[in-house]
Every structure is written in structure tokens, then in C-alpha cells.
Coordinates of C-alpha atoms in Angstrom, one line a residue:
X1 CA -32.3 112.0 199.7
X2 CA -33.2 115.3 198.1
X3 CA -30.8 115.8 194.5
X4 CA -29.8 118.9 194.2
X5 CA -30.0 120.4 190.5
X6 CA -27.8 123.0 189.5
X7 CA -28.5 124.9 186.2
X8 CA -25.3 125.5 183.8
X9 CA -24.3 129.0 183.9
X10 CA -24.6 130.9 180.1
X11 CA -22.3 130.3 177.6
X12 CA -20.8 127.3 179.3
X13 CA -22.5 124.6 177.5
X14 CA -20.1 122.4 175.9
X15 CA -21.6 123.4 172.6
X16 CA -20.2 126.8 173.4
X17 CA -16.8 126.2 174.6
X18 CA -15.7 123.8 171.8
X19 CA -15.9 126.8 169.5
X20 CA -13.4 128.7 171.1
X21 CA -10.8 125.9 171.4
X22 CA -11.0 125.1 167.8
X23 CA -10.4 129.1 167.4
X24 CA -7.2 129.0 169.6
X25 CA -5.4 126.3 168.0
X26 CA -6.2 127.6 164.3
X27 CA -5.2 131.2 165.8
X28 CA -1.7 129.4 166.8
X29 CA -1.6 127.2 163.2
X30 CA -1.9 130.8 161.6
X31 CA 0.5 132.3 163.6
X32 CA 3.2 129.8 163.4
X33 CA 2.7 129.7 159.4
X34 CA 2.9 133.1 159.3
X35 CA 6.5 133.1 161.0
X36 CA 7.9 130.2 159.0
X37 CA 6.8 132.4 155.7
X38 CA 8.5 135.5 157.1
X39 CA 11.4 133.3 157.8
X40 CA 11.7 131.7 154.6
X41 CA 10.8 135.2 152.5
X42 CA 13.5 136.5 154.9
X43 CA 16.3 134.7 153.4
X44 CA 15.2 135.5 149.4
X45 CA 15.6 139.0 149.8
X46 CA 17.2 141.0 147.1
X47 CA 19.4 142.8 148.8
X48 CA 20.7 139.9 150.4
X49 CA 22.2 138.7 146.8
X50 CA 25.8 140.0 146.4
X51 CA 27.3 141.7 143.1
X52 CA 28.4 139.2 140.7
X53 CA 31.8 140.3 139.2
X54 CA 33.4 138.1 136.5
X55 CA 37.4 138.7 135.6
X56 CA 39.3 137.6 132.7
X57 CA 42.9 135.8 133.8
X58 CA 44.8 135.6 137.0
X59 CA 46.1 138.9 137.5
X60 CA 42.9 140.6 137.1
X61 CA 41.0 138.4 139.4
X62 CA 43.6 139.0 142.2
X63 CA 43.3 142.8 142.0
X64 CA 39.5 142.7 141.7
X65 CA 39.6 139.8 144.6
X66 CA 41.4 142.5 146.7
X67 CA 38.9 145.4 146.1
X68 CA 35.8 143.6 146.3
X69 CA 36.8 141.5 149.3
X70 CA 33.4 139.5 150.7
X71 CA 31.4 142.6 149.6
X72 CA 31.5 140.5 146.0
X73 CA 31.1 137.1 144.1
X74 CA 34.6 137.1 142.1
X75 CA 35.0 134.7 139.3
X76 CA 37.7 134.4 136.6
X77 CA 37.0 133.6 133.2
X78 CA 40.6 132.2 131.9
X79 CA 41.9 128.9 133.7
X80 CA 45.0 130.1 135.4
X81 CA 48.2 128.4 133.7
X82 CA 46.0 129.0 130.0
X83 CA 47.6 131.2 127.7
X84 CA 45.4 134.3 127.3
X85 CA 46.8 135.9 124.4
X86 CA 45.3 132.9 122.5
X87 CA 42.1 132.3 124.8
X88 CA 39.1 130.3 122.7
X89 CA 35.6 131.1 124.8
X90 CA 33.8 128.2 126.0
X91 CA 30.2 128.2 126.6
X92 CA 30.3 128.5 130.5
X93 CA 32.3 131.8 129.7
X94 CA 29.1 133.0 128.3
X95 CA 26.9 132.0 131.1
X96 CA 29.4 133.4 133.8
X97 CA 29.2 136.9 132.0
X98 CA 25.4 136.4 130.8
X99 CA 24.5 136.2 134.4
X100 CA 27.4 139.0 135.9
X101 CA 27.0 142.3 136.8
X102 CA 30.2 143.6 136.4
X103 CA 33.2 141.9 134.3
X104 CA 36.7 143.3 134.3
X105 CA 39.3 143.1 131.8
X106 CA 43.3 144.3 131.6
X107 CA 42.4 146.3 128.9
X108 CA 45.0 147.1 125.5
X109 CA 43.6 145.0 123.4
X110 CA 45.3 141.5 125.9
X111 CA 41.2 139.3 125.8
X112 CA 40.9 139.2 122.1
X113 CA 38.0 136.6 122.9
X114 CA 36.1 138.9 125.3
X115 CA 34.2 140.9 122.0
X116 CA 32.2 138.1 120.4
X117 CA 31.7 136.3 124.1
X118 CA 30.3 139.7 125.9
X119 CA 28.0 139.7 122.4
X120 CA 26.7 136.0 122.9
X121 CA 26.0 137.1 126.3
X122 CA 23.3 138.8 125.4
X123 CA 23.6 140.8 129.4
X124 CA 22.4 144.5 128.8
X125 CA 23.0 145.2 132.2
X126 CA 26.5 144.5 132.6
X127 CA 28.7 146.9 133.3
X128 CA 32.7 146.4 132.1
X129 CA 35.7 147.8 133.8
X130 CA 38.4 148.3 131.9
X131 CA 41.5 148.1 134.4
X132 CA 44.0 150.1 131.7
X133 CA 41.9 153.2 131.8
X134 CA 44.0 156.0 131.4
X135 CA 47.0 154.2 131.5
X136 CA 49.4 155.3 128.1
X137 CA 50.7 151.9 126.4
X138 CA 54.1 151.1 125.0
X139 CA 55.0 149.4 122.3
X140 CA 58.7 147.7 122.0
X141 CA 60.4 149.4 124.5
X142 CA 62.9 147.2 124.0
X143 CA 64.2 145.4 121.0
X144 CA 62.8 142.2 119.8
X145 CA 65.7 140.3 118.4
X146 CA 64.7 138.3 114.6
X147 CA 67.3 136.5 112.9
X148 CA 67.6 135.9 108.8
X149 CA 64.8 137.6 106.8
X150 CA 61.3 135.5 107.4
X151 CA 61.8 132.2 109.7
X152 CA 59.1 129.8 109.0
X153 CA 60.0 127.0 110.3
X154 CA 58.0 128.7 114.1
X155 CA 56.2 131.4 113.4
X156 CA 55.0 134.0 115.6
X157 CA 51.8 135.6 114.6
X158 CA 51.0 137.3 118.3
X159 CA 50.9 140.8 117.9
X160 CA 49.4 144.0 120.3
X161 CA 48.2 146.0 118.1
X162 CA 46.8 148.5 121.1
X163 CA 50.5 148.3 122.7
X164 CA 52.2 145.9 124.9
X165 CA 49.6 144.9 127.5
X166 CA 51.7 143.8 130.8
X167 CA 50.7 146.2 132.5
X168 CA 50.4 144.4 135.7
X169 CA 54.4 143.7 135.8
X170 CA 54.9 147.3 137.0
X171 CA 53.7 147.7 140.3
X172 CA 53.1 151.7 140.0
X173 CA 50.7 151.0 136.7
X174 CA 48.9 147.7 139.0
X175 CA 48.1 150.9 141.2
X176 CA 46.6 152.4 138.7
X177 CA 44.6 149.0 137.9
X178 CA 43.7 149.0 141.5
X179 CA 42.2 152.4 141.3
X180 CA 40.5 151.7 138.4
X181 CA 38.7 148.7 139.4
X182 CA 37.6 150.6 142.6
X183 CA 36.0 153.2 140.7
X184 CA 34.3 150.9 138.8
X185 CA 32.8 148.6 141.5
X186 CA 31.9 151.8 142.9
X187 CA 30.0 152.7 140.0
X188 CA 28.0 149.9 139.7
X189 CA 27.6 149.2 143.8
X190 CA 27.4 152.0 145.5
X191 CA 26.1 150.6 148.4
X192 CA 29.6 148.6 149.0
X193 CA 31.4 152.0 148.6
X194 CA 33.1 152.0 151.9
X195 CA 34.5 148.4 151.8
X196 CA 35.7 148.9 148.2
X197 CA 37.9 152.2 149.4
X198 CA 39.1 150.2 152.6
X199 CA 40.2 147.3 150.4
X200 CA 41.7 149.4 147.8
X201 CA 43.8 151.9 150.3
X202 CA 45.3 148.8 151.9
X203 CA 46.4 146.9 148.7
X204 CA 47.7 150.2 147.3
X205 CA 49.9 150.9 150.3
X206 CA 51.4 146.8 149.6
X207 CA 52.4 148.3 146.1
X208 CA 54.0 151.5 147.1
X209 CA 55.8 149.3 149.5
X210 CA 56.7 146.8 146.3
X211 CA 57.4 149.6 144.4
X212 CA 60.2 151.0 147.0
X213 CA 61.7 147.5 147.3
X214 CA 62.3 147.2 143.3
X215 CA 64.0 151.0 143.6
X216 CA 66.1 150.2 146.2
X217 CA 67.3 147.0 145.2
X218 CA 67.8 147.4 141.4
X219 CA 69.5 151.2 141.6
X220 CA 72.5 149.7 142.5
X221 CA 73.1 147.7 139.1
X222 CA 71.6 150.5 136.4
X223 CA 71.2 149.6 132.8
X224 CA 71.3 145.8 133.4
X225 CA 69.7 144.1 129.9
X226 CA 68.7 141.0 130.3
X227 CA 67.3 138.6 127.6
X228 CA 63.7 137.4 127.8
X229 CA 61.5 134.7 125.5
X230 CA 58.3 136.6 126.3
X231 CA 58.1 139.9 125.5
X232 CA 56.2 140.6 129.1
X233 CA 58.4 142.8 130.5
X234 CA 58.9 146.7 129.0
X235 CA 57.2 148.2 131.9
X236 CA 59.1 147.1 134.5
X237 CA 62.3 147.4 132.2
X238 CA 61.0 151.3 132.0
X239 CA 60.2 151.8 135.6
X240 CA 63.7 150.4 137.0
X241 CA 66.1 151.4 134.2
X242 CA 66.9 148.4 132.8
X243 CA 66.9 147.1 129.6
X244 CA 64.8 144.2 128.2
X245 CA 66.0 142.3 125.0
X246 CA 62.8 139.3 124.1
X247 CA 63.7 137.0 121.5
X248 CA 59.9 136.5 120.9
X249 CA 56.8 138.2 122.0
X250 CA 54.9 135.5 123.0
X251 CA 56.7 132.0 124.5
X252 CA 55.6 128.7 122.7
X253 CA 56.1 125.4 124.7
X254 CA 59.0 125.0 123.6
X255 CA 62.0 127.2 121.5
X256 CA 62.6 126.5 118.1
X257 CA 66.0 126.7 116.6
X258 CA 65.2 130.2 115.1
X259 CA 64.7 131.2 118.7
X260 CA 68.1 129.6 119.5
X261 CA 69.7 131.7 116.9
X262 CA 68.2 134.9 117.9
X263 CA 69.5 134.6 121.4
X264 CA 73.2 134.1 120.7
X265 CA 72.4 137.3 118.1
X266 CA 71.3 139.0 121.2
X267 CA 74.1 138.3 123.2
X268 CA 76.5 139.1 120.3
X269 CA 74.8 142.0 119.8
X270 CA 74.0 143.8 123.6
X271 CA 75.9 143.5 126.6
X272 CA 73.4 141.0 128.0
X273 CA 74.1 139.6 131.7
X274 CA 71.3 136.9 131.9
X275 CA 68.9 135.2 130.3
X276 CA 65.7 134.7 132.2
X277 CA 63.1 132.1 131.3
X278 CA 59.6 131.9 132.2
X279 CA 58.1 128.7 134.1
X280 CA 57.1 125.9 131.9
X281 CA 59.8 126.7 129.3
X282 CA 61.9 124.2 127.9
X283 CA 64.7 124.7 130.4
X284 CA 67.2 121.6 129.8
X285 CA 67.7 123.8 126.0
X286 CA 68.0 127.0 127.7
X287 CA 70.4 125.5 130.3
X288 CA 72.5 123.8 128.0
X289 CA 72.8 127.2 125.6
X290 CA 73.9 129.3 129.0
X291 CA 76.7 127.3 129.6
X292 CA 77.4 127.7 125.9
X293 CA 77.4 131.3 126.0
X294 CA 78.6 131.7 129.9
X295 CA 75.5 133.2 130.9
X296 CA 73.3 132.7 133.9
X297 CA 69.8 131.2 133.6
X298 CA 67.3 132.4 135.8
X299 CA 63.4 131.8 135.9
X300 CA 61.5 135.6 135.6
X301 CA 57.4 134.9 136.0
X302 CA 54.8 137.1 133.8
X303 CA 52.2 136.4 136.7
X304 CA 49.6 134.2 134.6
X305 CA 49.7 131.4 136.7
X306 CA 49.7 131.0 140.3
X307 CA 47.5 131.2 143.7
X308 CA 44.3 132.4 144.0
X309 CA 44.6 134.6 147.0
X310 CA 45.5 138.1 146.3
X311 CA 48.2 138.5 148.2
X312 CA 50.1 135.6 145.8
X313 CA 50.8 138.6 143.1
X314 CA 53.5 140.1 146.3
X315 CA 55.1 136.6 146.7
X316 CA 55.7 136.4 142.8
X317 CA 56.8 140.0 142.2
X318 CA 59.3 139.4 145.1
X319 CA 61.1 136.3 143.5
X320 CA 61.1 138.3 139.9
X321 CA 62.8 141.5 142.5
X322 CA 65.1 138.5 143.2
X323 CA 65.7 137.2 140.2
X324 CA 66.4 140.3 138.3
X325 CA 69.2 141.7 141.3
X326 CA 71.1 137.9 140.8
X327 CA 70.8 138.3 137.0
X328 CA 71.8 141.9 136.9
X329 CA 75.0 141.7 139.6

């Protein structure tokens, strides 16, 4: 039987060709690494990370909310339902705004407790937005009724020294907040510009259309003065001809009997047709003194409390439309 040898060809020794599989699957390791780092470096880009905004109380952070849209990270600094005229900072306040990019305030002297936080803050890059910009203040439009010289029994110490700061009651000045914040978000992210004017032009157009339904409906009473236990509500008294009479600037949890006094003064005094209360007042007293006086009671909201979405400011300033047109008929 004659064996046949055959000679292995070149380069096909085993010794050779184990080289060049240990090449291929490190050449496949590397290649799949490199994907997975892509992928995870992918998803830490910078200019994936949206504009942190930080807001002071409810009214602001709905406006803002309605600019910014999902462009924006909105967060709100006051507790909704917390009185902000009297607003203590907490430490997470200062960590919100040490780590924003953009805060925004009503403005006219209303976040007392924004000066010494923004300093603790210690955020050199922040940029603030002051939604009053350009917007002239009013002081007492309307009367603030006191009774015998110095009460002290309840004391109220509140007082806006840069003019009355509701500026949001009025829906023609809460366009001009609007506008404001626009600008400002603008300003600091450019790069958002187009979303910001979108969102802005469409809330806008709700206020004009707010604005319209307040004419309309309270033209037909003129001149209606109505009693209030927050003084909250000069602009919109200005904008719709009426006439506001608050027994105290700022409400208390509940009324004292000096308050009590300087309501019947009030009525004695101006031809009031209503008195309108605010949510979480003490309402069995106020009942009780409207039958005394034959006056209706109705329930008028200054907006600091309420739903997060945006759109919640159009619900509330339509029940205060209907509020005012039962109390002024």
C-alpha cells in the first residue's frame, strides 16, 4: 500500500491560523466596547440637560409652566396654599436656586425672603426674571377701612412698600408677566427661542380672551364696591371700574373683632353690595355678620393656591368673573 504524503500549504499550520482567530474575536470585543461607550457617552451629553428654572409661588410657576412648556425643568419655591407675604426660606430653597439657571419672581417687593436665600445660594450664574418689569405699581387704590385709633388686640404689620403686588389678578398686567418671562427665558436659552414664542402667543391669546369676558360681563353693573379681607384686588378693581373696599391688607386665619368692626364701618360708610371672602377664611363669622348686615357673602380667590397645570389660573379667574357679576347685580 503506497501512503501518500501531502505537504501543508504555507501559512496553514495550525501555529499560524490560531493567530488570526484570537485577532477576530478581540477585533469584535473592541468593537462592541466601543459601541456600548458611545452609547453610554451618548446619553450624558450636555446639551441633552434642559434649563433649570426655579419660580417663587403658584402664580408664577403657572405662567412660567406655560412659556417654558417641556423645553424647561419648572420648579416652585413656595408650597402652594403657604402664605407668601410671610414666606421663611428653608434649606432646599437654597439648593433648588443654588443649582437653577434661571429663577423668576412676581416682582414689587411680594418674596421678601428671595434677597438673603439668592445670597446663600452662592449661584453666579443664575439669571433672575423679574415678571413686574415695566409694569407701574399702585398703592391703595381703594380704601383700607381701620376702626378707633391703633387696634392691638390683631395687628397687621404687612405692608408693600414697592406698591400693591397682585399683579397677576388683572389679566392684561399677567400679559405683561407673560411677556416678561418670555423674554427672559429667551435671554438665558436661546436655543429654546421658538418654543418659548409658541407657548407664549397661545397663553396670551387665553388672556385677551379672559380679558374680553371680565369687560363684557362686569360693564353692565359699573361702580359695584365690594368689601374684601385681603387687600388683593386694586388691579382688577382698576381695570373693570369697580371699587374695592379691604378691611385688611393681608387675611389672618381667622378675623378678629377689630376686623368685625371695620366691616360694618365699611358698609356704613360706602354703598357696598357684597362682601367677598377668600378660601380658608373663617366663613361661619362672615356668614353670620351678612345676614346681620343683609349682605351677600361670596368666596373671591387671590390665586395662591390651587392646580398645578397652567391652565388652572383660567378656571379660577372664571369663578372670581362669577363671583364678582352675582355680588355686583
Amino acid at each position: 500500500m503506497v501512503r501518500t504524503h501531502i505537504e501543508p500549504k504555507k501559512g496553514r499550520t495550525r501555529s499560524g491560523i490560531l493567530p488570526l482567530i484570537v485577532l477576530s474575536i478581540l477585533s469584535i470585543a473592541s468593537c462592541n466596547q466601543s459601541l456600548t461607550d458611545r452609547k453610554a457617552a451618548s446619553q450624558d451629553l450636555p446639551s441633552a440637560k434642559k434649563t433649570k428654572i426655579v419660580t417663587t409661588f403658584l402664580p408664577i410657576y403657572w405662567f412660567t409652566k406655560a412659556v417654558a412648556g417641556d423645553a424647561a425643568e419648572v420648579e416652585i419655591l413656595v408650597p402652594p396654599g403657604t402664605e407668601v407675604h410671610e414666606y421663611q426660606a428653608k434649606p432646599e430653597n437654597v439648593r433648588a436656586i443654588a443649582t437653577a439657571n434661571v429663577l423668576v419672581k412676581n416682582g414689587l417687593g411680594l418674596e421678601k425672603f428671595l434677597e438673603e436665600t439668592v445670597k446663600n445660594a452662592q449661584n453666579p450664574k443664575l439669571t433672575e426674571i423679574d415678571s413686574s418689569k415695566g409694569i407701574k405699581s399702585i398703592g391703595a387704590i381703594s380704601p383700607i377701612v381701620n376702626t378707633a385709633k391703633n387696634e392691638k388686640d390683631h395687628d397687621h404689620e404687612h405692608e408693600h412698600t414697592e406698591g400693591n403686588p397682585h399683579i397677576w389678578l388683572d389679566p392684561v398686567l399677567a400679559k405683561q408677566q407673560v411677556t416678561n418671562i418670555r423674554d427672559g427665558l429667551i435671554a438665558a436659552d436661546p436655543q429654546n427661542q421658538a418654543t418659548y414664542v409658541s407657548n407664549a402667543a397661545a397663553y396670551i391669546q387665553e388672556l385677551d380672551t379672559l380679558n374680553r369676558q371680565f369687560q363684557q360681563t362686569l360693564q353692565k353693573n359699573p361702580n359695584c364696591t365690594f368689601v374684601t379681607f385681603h387687600d388683593a384686588y386694586p388691579y382688577l378693581a382698576q381695570r373693570y371700574n369697580l371699587k374695592q373696599v379691604a378691611v385688611v391688607e393681608i387675611p389672618e386665619d381667622q378675623l378678629s373683632p377689630a376686623d368685625i368692626q371695620n366691616v360694618t364701618n365699611a358698609v356704613k360708610k360706602y354703598q357696598v353690595k357684597a362682601l367677598l371672602s377668600e378660601p380658608g377664611t373663617d366663613n361661619k363669622l362672615l356668614k353670620n355678620l351678612s345676614q346681620d348686615l343683609k349682605l351677600n357673602l361670596q368666596t373671591l380667590d387671590s390665586l395662591e393656591n390651587g392646580d398645578p397645570d397652567p391652565q388652572y389660573y383660567f378656571k379660577a379667574m372664571k369663578a372670581n368673573l362669577q363671583t364678582l357679576e352675582a355680588a355686583c347685580k
